[in-house]
């Protein structure tokens, strides 16, 4: 099929579908097979063993690569498995600059796993280009950023980072989980590798785990790691992520619509001290968001006035679920201080703003008035 009329929404719905299918199936078949029969000696169908290649996973990988505008896609069992595969590109004494405000699991991986293998990391506010330049070393091999960041919603200028990195042959790696390729395409802004927790917006229904990499560099190295370590996404879960991607555009548009209304409401709520949402015009990264993304997403963080109110708020919410994760159709609220970011030392959490009064809200597709009424009951007792 030609690409002459295939815009993002069309690719999301129809997928890549480069593999010939004689059945006419509209939904990509689930090839729930561990192994594949050979037609004879040295006569492979192109599929030998599902750890190496599987037609359902291949369809997902080619679809997400096309959506991100990258050369090759890789589907893993979890988002952390995807980040681990990227981390394996580095050797002892290699140095990586990392956004200081990032998911606690990523921090844990670098600090408690790869530090033992000699990989060096420096955490810095990547929204400040001068701070990034100040920590560059001769052995710096990559700059790893989240934008928007988790949970403080900091916005890093991707093009500025790549303008620093590229002349020095430093990789730019972007975790694009919060915006998805529908709202932001880092590879088209000069990044080399994009990572997603596919569990979140790509899947969109809080029903499966997955991790995604799309790369323009280290194509063979990443494929070798995927096959060798074996943390591949199963055929059924690949199909679930493909099914989720079909509705990605309409889901994230509705989630964003709700998030804008909720962030404005929270801004006026007397029980709330501060709201962090890139779609608010007073957000520090608003102008950069307008420049490099087509949307603001649906993740909101906010500080309540008193720590003592956290427990009450979480217990009184009825429509919004108190649960970890994000990006699904159901609205979820999380307490980063003791949940998603507990692995980060307290002094660092406090310095970057992950205080004991901070809540993170993943806005779903429910009726926005129900969500606001739920927040009102919990916050304004």
Short mmCIF file of C-alpha atoms in Angstrom, two decimals:
data_model
loop_
_atom_site.label_atom_id
_atom_site.label_comp_id
_atom_site.label_asym_id
_atom_site.label_seq_id
_atom_site.Cartn_x
_atom_site.Cartn_y
_atom_site.Cartn_z
CA UNK A 1 0.00 0.00 0.00
CA UNK A 2 1.32 3.43 -0.91
CA UNK A 3 1.95 6.18 1.63
CA UNK A 4 0.59 9.03 -0.48
CA UNK A 5 -2.53 9.52 1.70
CA UNK A 6 -1.48 7.96 4.97
CA UNK A 7 -1.45 10.55 7.70
CA UNK A 8 -0.94 9.71 11.36
CA UNK A 9 -4.57 8.92 12.16
CA UNK A 10 -4.81 6.61 9.15
CA UNK A 11 -1.62 4.76 10.05
CA UNK A 12 -2.89 4.36 13.62
CA UNK A 13 -6.12 2.76 12.44
CA UNK A 14 -4.79 0.64 9.58
CA UNK A 15 -1.26 -0.09 10.75
CA UNK A 16 1.65 -0.89 8.50
CA UNK A 17 0.26 -4.08 6.94
CA UNK A 18 3.26 -4.62 4.66
CA UNK A 19 3.09 -8.37 5.13
CA UNK A 20 0.93 -10.05 2.50
CA UNK A 21 -2.26 -11.51 3.96
CA UNK A 22 -4.38 -13.74 1.74
CA UNK A 23 -7.30 -13.98 4.18
CA UNK A 24 -8.39 -10.36 3.98
CA UNK A 25 -8.50 -10.09 7.79
CA UNK A 26 -9.10 -6.49 8.88
CA UNK A 27 -7.65 -7.14 12.34
CA UNK A 28 -4.03 -8.27 12.35
CA UNK A 29 -4.04 -12.00 13.19
CA UNK A 30 -2.55 -13.14 16.48
CA UNK A 31 0.19 -15.59 15.56
CA UNK A 32 0.19 -17.39 18.88
CA UNK A 33 3.03 -19.71 17.96
CA UNK A 34 6.39 -20.20 19.63
CA UNK A 35 7.97 -21.69 16.53
CA UNK A 36 7.44 -21.95 12.76
CA UNK A 37 7.75 -24.87 10.36
CA UNK A 38 10.53 -24.88 7.75
CA UNK A 39 9.73 -25.90 4.20
CA UNK A 40 13.05 -27.64 3.88
CA UNK A 41 16.74 -27.25 4.63
CA UNK A 42 17.68 -23.58 4.43
CA UNK A 43 14.08 -22.76 3.44
CA UNK A 44 12.76 -20.40 6.11
CA UNK A 45 9.50 -18.50 5.74
CA UNK A 46 11.26 -15.57 7.41
CA UNK A 47 9.86 -16.64 10.77
CA UNK A 48 11.72 -19.25 12.78
CA UNK A 49 11.17 -18.68 16.50
CA UNK A 50 8.98 -16.05 18.15
CA UNK A 51 11.72 -14.65 20.32
CA UNK A 52 13.48 -13.63 17.11
CA UNK A 53 10.51 -12.71 14.96
CA UNK A 54 6.75 -12.99 15.11
CA UNK A 55 4.33 -11.59 12.51
CA UNK A 56 2.04 -9.92 15.05
CA UNK A 57 4.88 -8.24 16.91
CA UNK A 58 6.47 -7.29 13.58
CA UNK A 59 3.28 -5.47 12.56
CA UNK A 60 3.37 -3.47 15.80
CA UNK A 61 7.07 -2.66 15.41
CA UNK A 62 6.68 -1.45 11.83
CA UNK A 63 3.56 0.55 12.70
CA UNK A 64 5.15 2.41 15.62
CA UNK A 65 8.30 3.05 13.59
CA UNK A 66 6.19 4.65 10.88
CA UNK A 67 4.26 6.72 13.42
CA UNK A 68 7.47 8.04 14.98
CA UNK A 69 9.18 8.56 11.63
CA UNK A 70 11.99 6.17 12.54
CA UNK A 71 13.94 3.44 10.78
CA UNK A 72 13.18 0.53 13.08
CA UNK A 73 10.84 -0.37 15.93
CA UNK A 74 11.24 -2.88 18.77
CA UNK A 75 8.52 -4.17 21.09
CA UNK A 76 9.42 -5.35 24.59
CA UNK A 77 7.57 -6.94 27.48
CA UNK A 78 7.64 -3.73 29.57
CA UNK A 79 8.78 -0.13 29.36
CA UNK A 80 11.66 -0.89 31.71
CA UNK A 81 12.81 -3.73 29.43
CA UNK A 82 12.94 -1.21 26.59
CA UNK A 83 15.00 1.26 28.64
CA UNK A 84 17.27 -1.60 29.71
CA UNK A 85 17.90 -2.50 26.07
CA UNK A 86 18.96 1.08 25.35
CA UNK A 87 21.16 1.15 28.45
CA UNK A 88 22.96 -1.94 27.15
CA UNK A 89 24.34 0.14 24.28
CA UNK A 90 26.82 1.65 26.74
CA UNK A 91 30.08 0.32 28.15
CA UNK A 92 31.95 0.79 31.43
CA UNK A 93 33.18 4.39 31.86
CA UNK A 94 30.64 5.71 29.36
CA UNK A 95 28.87 8.80 30.67
CA UNK A 96 25.16 9.58 30.24
CA UNK A 97 23.44 12.89 31.05
CA UNK A 98 19.93 12.23 32.37
CA UNK A 99 16.97 14.48 33.12
CA UNK A 100 16.96 14.91 36.89
CA UNK A 101 13.17 14.84 36.95
CA UNK A 102 12.24 11.42 35.60
CA UNK A 103 10.40 8.22 36.44
CA UNK A 104 11.79 6.59 39.57
CA UNK A 105 12.17 3.21 37.87
CA UNK A 106 14.52 4.71 35.29
CA UNK A 107 16.59 6.29 38.06
CA UNK A 108 16.70 2.93 39.87
CA UNK A 109 17.89 1.15 36.72
CA UNK A 110 20.78 3.54 36.18
CA UNK A 111 21.76 3.81 39.85
CA UNK A 112 21.30 0.27 41.13
CA UNK A 113 21.97 -1.81 38.01
CA UNK A 114 24.15 -0.03 35.47
CA UNK A 115 26.29 1.88 37.93
CA UNK A 116 27.61 -1.53 39.06
CA UNK A 117 28.76 -2.11 35.48
CA UNK A 118 30.63 1.18 35.37
CA UNK A 119 28.15 3.31 33.43
CA UNK A 120 28.36 6.86 34.78
CA UNK A 121 25.33 9.15 35.04
CA UNK A 122 24.86 12.83 35.80
CA UNK A 123 21.39 14.14 36.60
CA UNK A 124 20.67 17.68 35.52
CA UNK A 125 17.80 19.99 34.66
CA UNK A 126 17.75 19.40 30.90
CA UNK A 127 15.42 22.36 30.39
CA UNK A 128 18.46 24.53 31.11
CA UNK A 129 20.82 24.12 28.15
CA UNK A 130 23.71 25.81 29.97
CA UNK A 131 23.47 23.24 32.76
CA UNK A 132 23.59 20.46 30.19
CA UNK A 133 26.65 21.94 28.53
CA UNK A 134 28.34 22.37 31.91
CA UNK A 135 28.28 18.63 32.64
CA UNK A 136 29.47 17.40 29.25
CA UNK A 137 32.58 15.20 29.41
CA UNK A 138 34.89 13.62 26.88
CA UNK A 139 33.26 10.27 27.67
CA UNK A 140 29.66 11.52 27.38
CA UNK A 141 27.85 9.15 25.04
CA UNK A 142 24.18 10.12 25.42
CA UNK A 143 21.67 12.62 26.74
CA UNK A 144 18.52 10.91 28.05
CA UNK A 145 15.50 13.16 28.50
CA UNK A 146 11.87 12.94 29.46
CA UNK A 147 9.69 15.70 28.07
CA UNK A 148 7.22 16.37 29.55
CA UNK A 149 9.02 15.00 32.57
CA UNK A 150 7.55 12.72 35.19
CA UNK A 151 6.09 14.06 37.44
CA UNK A 152 6.94 17.79 37.30
CA UNK A 153 5.96 18.28 33.65
CA UNK A 154 9.19 20.06 32.74
CA UNK A 155 9.59 20.71 29.02
CA UNK A 156 13.00 20.18 27.43
CA UNK A 157 13.74 21.77 24.05
CA UNK A 158 14.56 18.68 21.99
CA UNK A 159 16.08 20.58 19.07
CA UNK A 160 18.43 22.49 21.39
CA UNK A 161 19.57 19.26 23.02
CA UNK A 162 20.23 17.65 19.64
CA UNK A 163 22.10 20.74 18.46
CA UNK A 164 24.52 20.17 21.36
CA UNK A 165 24.68 16.40 21.02
CA UNK A 166 24.99 15.81 17.28
CA UNK A 167 28.29 17.66 16.60
CA UNK A 168 29.86 15.69 19.47
CA UNK A 169 28.42 12.36 18.23
CA UNK A 170 26.38 12.06 21.41
CA UNK A 171 23.07 10.18 21.23
CA UNK A 172 19.84 11.97 22.07
CA UNK A 173 17.35 9.59 23.68
CA UNK A 174 13.81 10.79 24.40
CA UNK A 175 11.19 9.11 26.55
CA UNK A 176 8.04 10.10 24.65
CA UNK A 177 5.57 8.21 26.83
CA UNK A 178 3.58 11.23 28.04
CA UNK A 179 2.73 12.64 24.60
CA UNK A 180 2.86 9.66 22.21
CA UNK A 181 3.71 10.13 18.51
CA UNK A 182 0.31 11.73 18.01
CA UNK A 183 1.36 14.86 19.91
CA UNK A 184 5.18 14.73 19.63
CA UNK A 185 7.69 13.10 17.26
CA UNK A 186 11.20 13.53 18.70
CA UNK A 187 13.00 11.78 15.85
CA UNK A 188 11.78 14.47 13.45
CA UNK A 189 13.30 17.03 15.84
CA UNK A 190 16.72 15.40 15.63
CA UNK A 191 16.60 12.75 18.35
CA UNK A 192 18.21 9.37 17.66
CA UNK A 193 16.16 7.00 19.83
CA UNK A 194 12.63 7.23 21.23
CA UNK A 195 11.31 5.11 24.08
CA UNK A 196 7.74 4.48 25.21
CA UNK A 197 6.10 2.63 28.01
CA UNK A 198 3.52 1.17 25.65
CA UNK A 199 1.54 0.22 28.73
CA UNK A 200 0.41 3.84 28.91
CA UNK A 201 -1.11 5.85 26.05
CA UNK A 202 -0.29 3.45 23.22
CA UNK A 203 -2.18 0.60 24.88
CA UNK A 204 -4.55 3.03 26.53
CA UNK A 205 -6.74 0.64 28.53
CA UNK A 206 -4.67 -0.32 31.59
CA UNK A 207 -4.82 -3.96 30.53
CA UNK A 208 -1.35 -4.92 29.31
CA UNK A 209 2.33 -4.14 29.79
CA UNK A 210 4.70 -3.25 26.96
CA UNK A 211 7.76 -1.24 26.04
CA UNK A 212 8.65 0.32 22.70
CA UNK A 213 11.85 1.60 21.11
CA UNK A 214 12.04 3.40 17.78
CA UNK A 215 15.55 4.10 16.56
CA UNK A 216 17.46 5.78 13.75
CA UNK A 217 20.81 4.54 15.04
CA UNK A 218 22.18 1.30 16.51
CA UNK A 219 19.55 -0.64 14.57
CA UNK A 220 21.35 -3.97 14.57
CA UNK A 221 22.67 -3.59 18.12
CA UNK A 222 19.19 -3.06 19.52
CA UNK A 223 17.80 -6.00 17.56
CA UNK A 224 20.65 -8.19 18.82
CA UNK A 225 19.91 -7.19 22.43
CA UNK A 226 16.19 -7.80 21.96
CA UNK A 227 16.77 -11.30 20.61
CA UNK A 228 19.55 -12.15 23.03
CA UNK A 229 17.88 -11.04 26.26
CA UNK A 230 14.47 -12.26 25.14
CA UNK A 231 12.25 -9.67 26.84
CA UNK A 232 10.03 -9.52 23.76
CA UNK A 233 6.35 -8.64 23.67
CA UNK A 234 4.06 -11.64 23.29
CA UNK A 235 1.86 -12.01 20.20
CA UNK A 236 -1.36 -11.39 22.13
CA UNK A 237 0.00 -8.34 23.92
CA UNK A 238 1.35 -7.04 20.60
CA UNK A 239 -2.18 -7.33 19.24
CA UNK A 240 -3.59 -5.49 22.27
CA UNK A 241 -1.16 -2.58 21.72
CA UNK A 242 -2.04 -2.52 18.02
CA UNK A 243 -5.72 -2.39 18.96
CA UNK A 244 -5.02 0.42 21.42
CA UNK A 245 -3.14 2.44 18.79
CA UNK A 246 -6.22 2.32 16.52
CA UNK A 247 -8.04 4.70 18.90
CA UNK A 248 -4.98 6.65 20.09
CA UNK A 249 -5.85 9.89 18.32
CA UNK A 250 -9.41 10.17 19.57
CA UNK A 251 -8.49 9.03 23.09
CA UNK A 252 -5.67 11.50 23.64
CA UNK A 253 -7.67 14.35 22.14
CA UNK A 254 -10.51 13.69 24.61
CA UNK A 255 -8.06 13.21 27.49
CA UNK A 256 -6.37 16.50 26.65
CA UNK A 257 -9.72 18.30 26.41
CA UNK A 258 -10.56 17.04 29.90
CA UNK A 259 -7.10 17.87 31.23
CA UNK A 260 -7.25 21.48 30.09
CA UNK A 261 -10.58 21.98 31.88
CA UNK A 262 -9.37 20.22 35.03
CA UNK A 263 -6.04 22.10 35.17
CA UNK A 264 -7.90 25.41 34.92
CA UNK A 265 -10.27 24.30 37.69
CA UNK A 266 -7.37 23.21 39.90
CA UNK A 267 -5.73 26.59 39.29
CA UNK A 268 -8.71 28.24 40.96
CA UNK A 269 -9.12 25.68 43.76
CA UNK A 270 -8.26 27.14 47.18
CA UNK A 271 -7.00 23.76 48.45
CA UNK A 272 -4.38 23.62 45.67
CA UNK A 273 -1.14 25.54 45.97
CA UNK A 274 0.37 25.00 42.51
CA UNK A 275 -0.54 23.25 39.25
CA UNK A 276 1.92 21.78 36.75
CA UNK A 277 0.42 21.31 33.29
CA UNK A 278 2.15 22.32 30.03
CA UNK A 279 -1.12 23.60 28.60
CA UNK A 280 -1.37 26.41 31.13
CA UNK A 281 0.00 29.62 29.66
CA UNK A 282 1.90 30.40 32.86
CA UNK A 283 3.78 27.08 32.60
CA UNK A 284 7.49 27.69 32.12
CA UNK A 285 7.63 25.34 29.13
CA UNK A 286 4.46 26.49 27.39
CA UNK A 287 6.19 28.21 24.47
CA UNK A 288 8.51 25.26 23.86
CA UNK A 289 5.53 22.91 23.92
CA UNK A 290 3.81 25.01 21.26
CA UNK A 291 6.97 24.86 19.14
CA UNK A 292 7.80 21.14 19.31
CA UNK A 293 4.51 19.38 20.03
CA UNK A 294 0.99 19.49 18.65
CA UNK A 295 -0.63 18.95 22.04
CA UNK A 296 -0.06 19.21 25.78
CA UNK A 297 -1.19 15.74 26.82
CA UNK A 298 -3.30 14.78 29.80
CA UNK A 299 -0.87 14.50 32.70
CA UNK A 300 -1.27 17.00 35.55
CA UNK A 301 0.66 17.31 38.80
CA UNK A 302 -0.36 19.60 41.60
CA UNK A 303 0.60 20.50 45.16
CA UNK A 304 -2.06 20.64 47.84
CA UNK A 305 -1.66 23.18 50.64
CA UNK A 306 -1.14 20.66 53.42
CA UNK A 307 0.48 17.24 53.54
CA UNK A 308 -2.14 16.16 56.06
CA UNK A 309 -4.85 16.40 53.38
CA UNK A 310 -3.21 13.83 51.05
CA UNK A 311 -4.62 10.75 52.79
CA UNK A 312 -8.12 12.22 52.96
CA UNK A 313 -8.10 13.22 49.30
CA UNK A 314 -6.99 9.80 48.14
CA UNK A 315 -9.62 8.07 50.26
CA UNK A 316 -12.51 10.35 49.27
CA UNK A 317 -12.05 10.14 45.51
CA UNK A 318 -14.63 7.83 43.95
CA UNK A 319 -14.59 8.42 40.18
CA UNK A 320 -10.82 8.85 39.97
CA UNK A 321 -8.96 5.70 40.97
CA UNK A 322 -6.00 5.80 43.37
CA UNK A 323 -3.61 3.64 41.37
CA UNK A 324 -0.19 3.71 39.78
CA UNK A 325 0.33 3.96 36.02
CA UNK A 326 -1.15 6.45 33.57
CA UNK A 327 -2.42 7.00 30.05
CA UNK A 328 -5.48 4.75 30.16
CA UNK A 329 -9.11 5.62 29.57
CA UNK A 330 -9.72 5.58 33.33
CA UNK A 331 -8.51 8.58 35.33
CA UNK A 332 -5.84 7.62 37.87
CA UNK A 333 -4.22 9.57 40.69
CA UNK A 334 -0.84 8.73 42.21
CA UNK A 335 1.25 9.94 45.16
CA UNK A 336 4.76 10.10 43.62
CA UNK A 337 6.53 10.72 46.94
CA UNK A 338 5.94 7.17 48.16
CA UNK A 339 4.95 5.40 44.94
CA UNK A 340 6.39 6.05 41.47
CA UNK A 341 9.39 8.04 42.72
CA UNK A 342 10.18 6.36 46.03
CA UNK A 343 13.47 5.04 44.58
CA UNK A 344 14.82 8.58 44.24
CA UNK A 345 16.59 9.84 47.40
CA UNK A 346 14.53 12.25 49.49
CA UNK A 347 16.94 15.16 49.14
CA UNK A 348 16.79 14.89 45.34
CA UNK A 349 13.00 14.55 45.38
CA UNK A 350 12.68 17.72 47.43
CA UNK A 351 15.17 19.63 45.28
CA UNK A 352 13.36 18.92 42.02
CA UNK A 353 9.92 19.49 43.49
CA UNK A 354 8.62 15.99 44.25
CA UNK A 355 7.33 17.05 47.64
CA UNK A 356 5.14 15.22 50.12
CA UNK A 357 2.25 17.47 49.02
CA UNK A 358 2.42 16.49 45.32
CA UNK A 359 -0.21 14.44 43.51
CA UNK A 360 -0.04 13.27 39.88
CA UNK A 361 -3.25 12.93 37.89
CA UNK A 362 -3.63 10.96 34.67
CA UNK A 363 -6.82 12.27 33.10
CA UNK A 364 -9.04 9.77 31.34
CA UNK A 365 -11.99 10.03 28.97
CA UNK A 366 -14.81 10.12 31.53
CA UNK A 367 -17.28 12.98 31.62
CA UNK A 368 -15.20 15.93 32.76
CA UNK A 369 -17.93 17.26 35.06
CA UNK A 370 -17.88 13.97 36.98
CA UNK A 371 -14.11 14.26 37.36
CA UNK A 372 -14.24 17.86 38.55
CA UNK A 373 -17.08 17.11 41.00
CA UNK A 374 -15.03 14.19 42.34
CA UNK A 375 -12.00 16.43 42.88
CA UNK A 376 -14.19 19.08 44.45
CA UNK A 377 -15.62 16.62 47.00
CA UNK A 378 -12.14 15.38 47.89
CA UNK A 379 -10.27 18.69 47.99
CA UNK A 380 -12.89 21.09 49.30
CA UNK A 381 -14.27 19.23 52.30
#
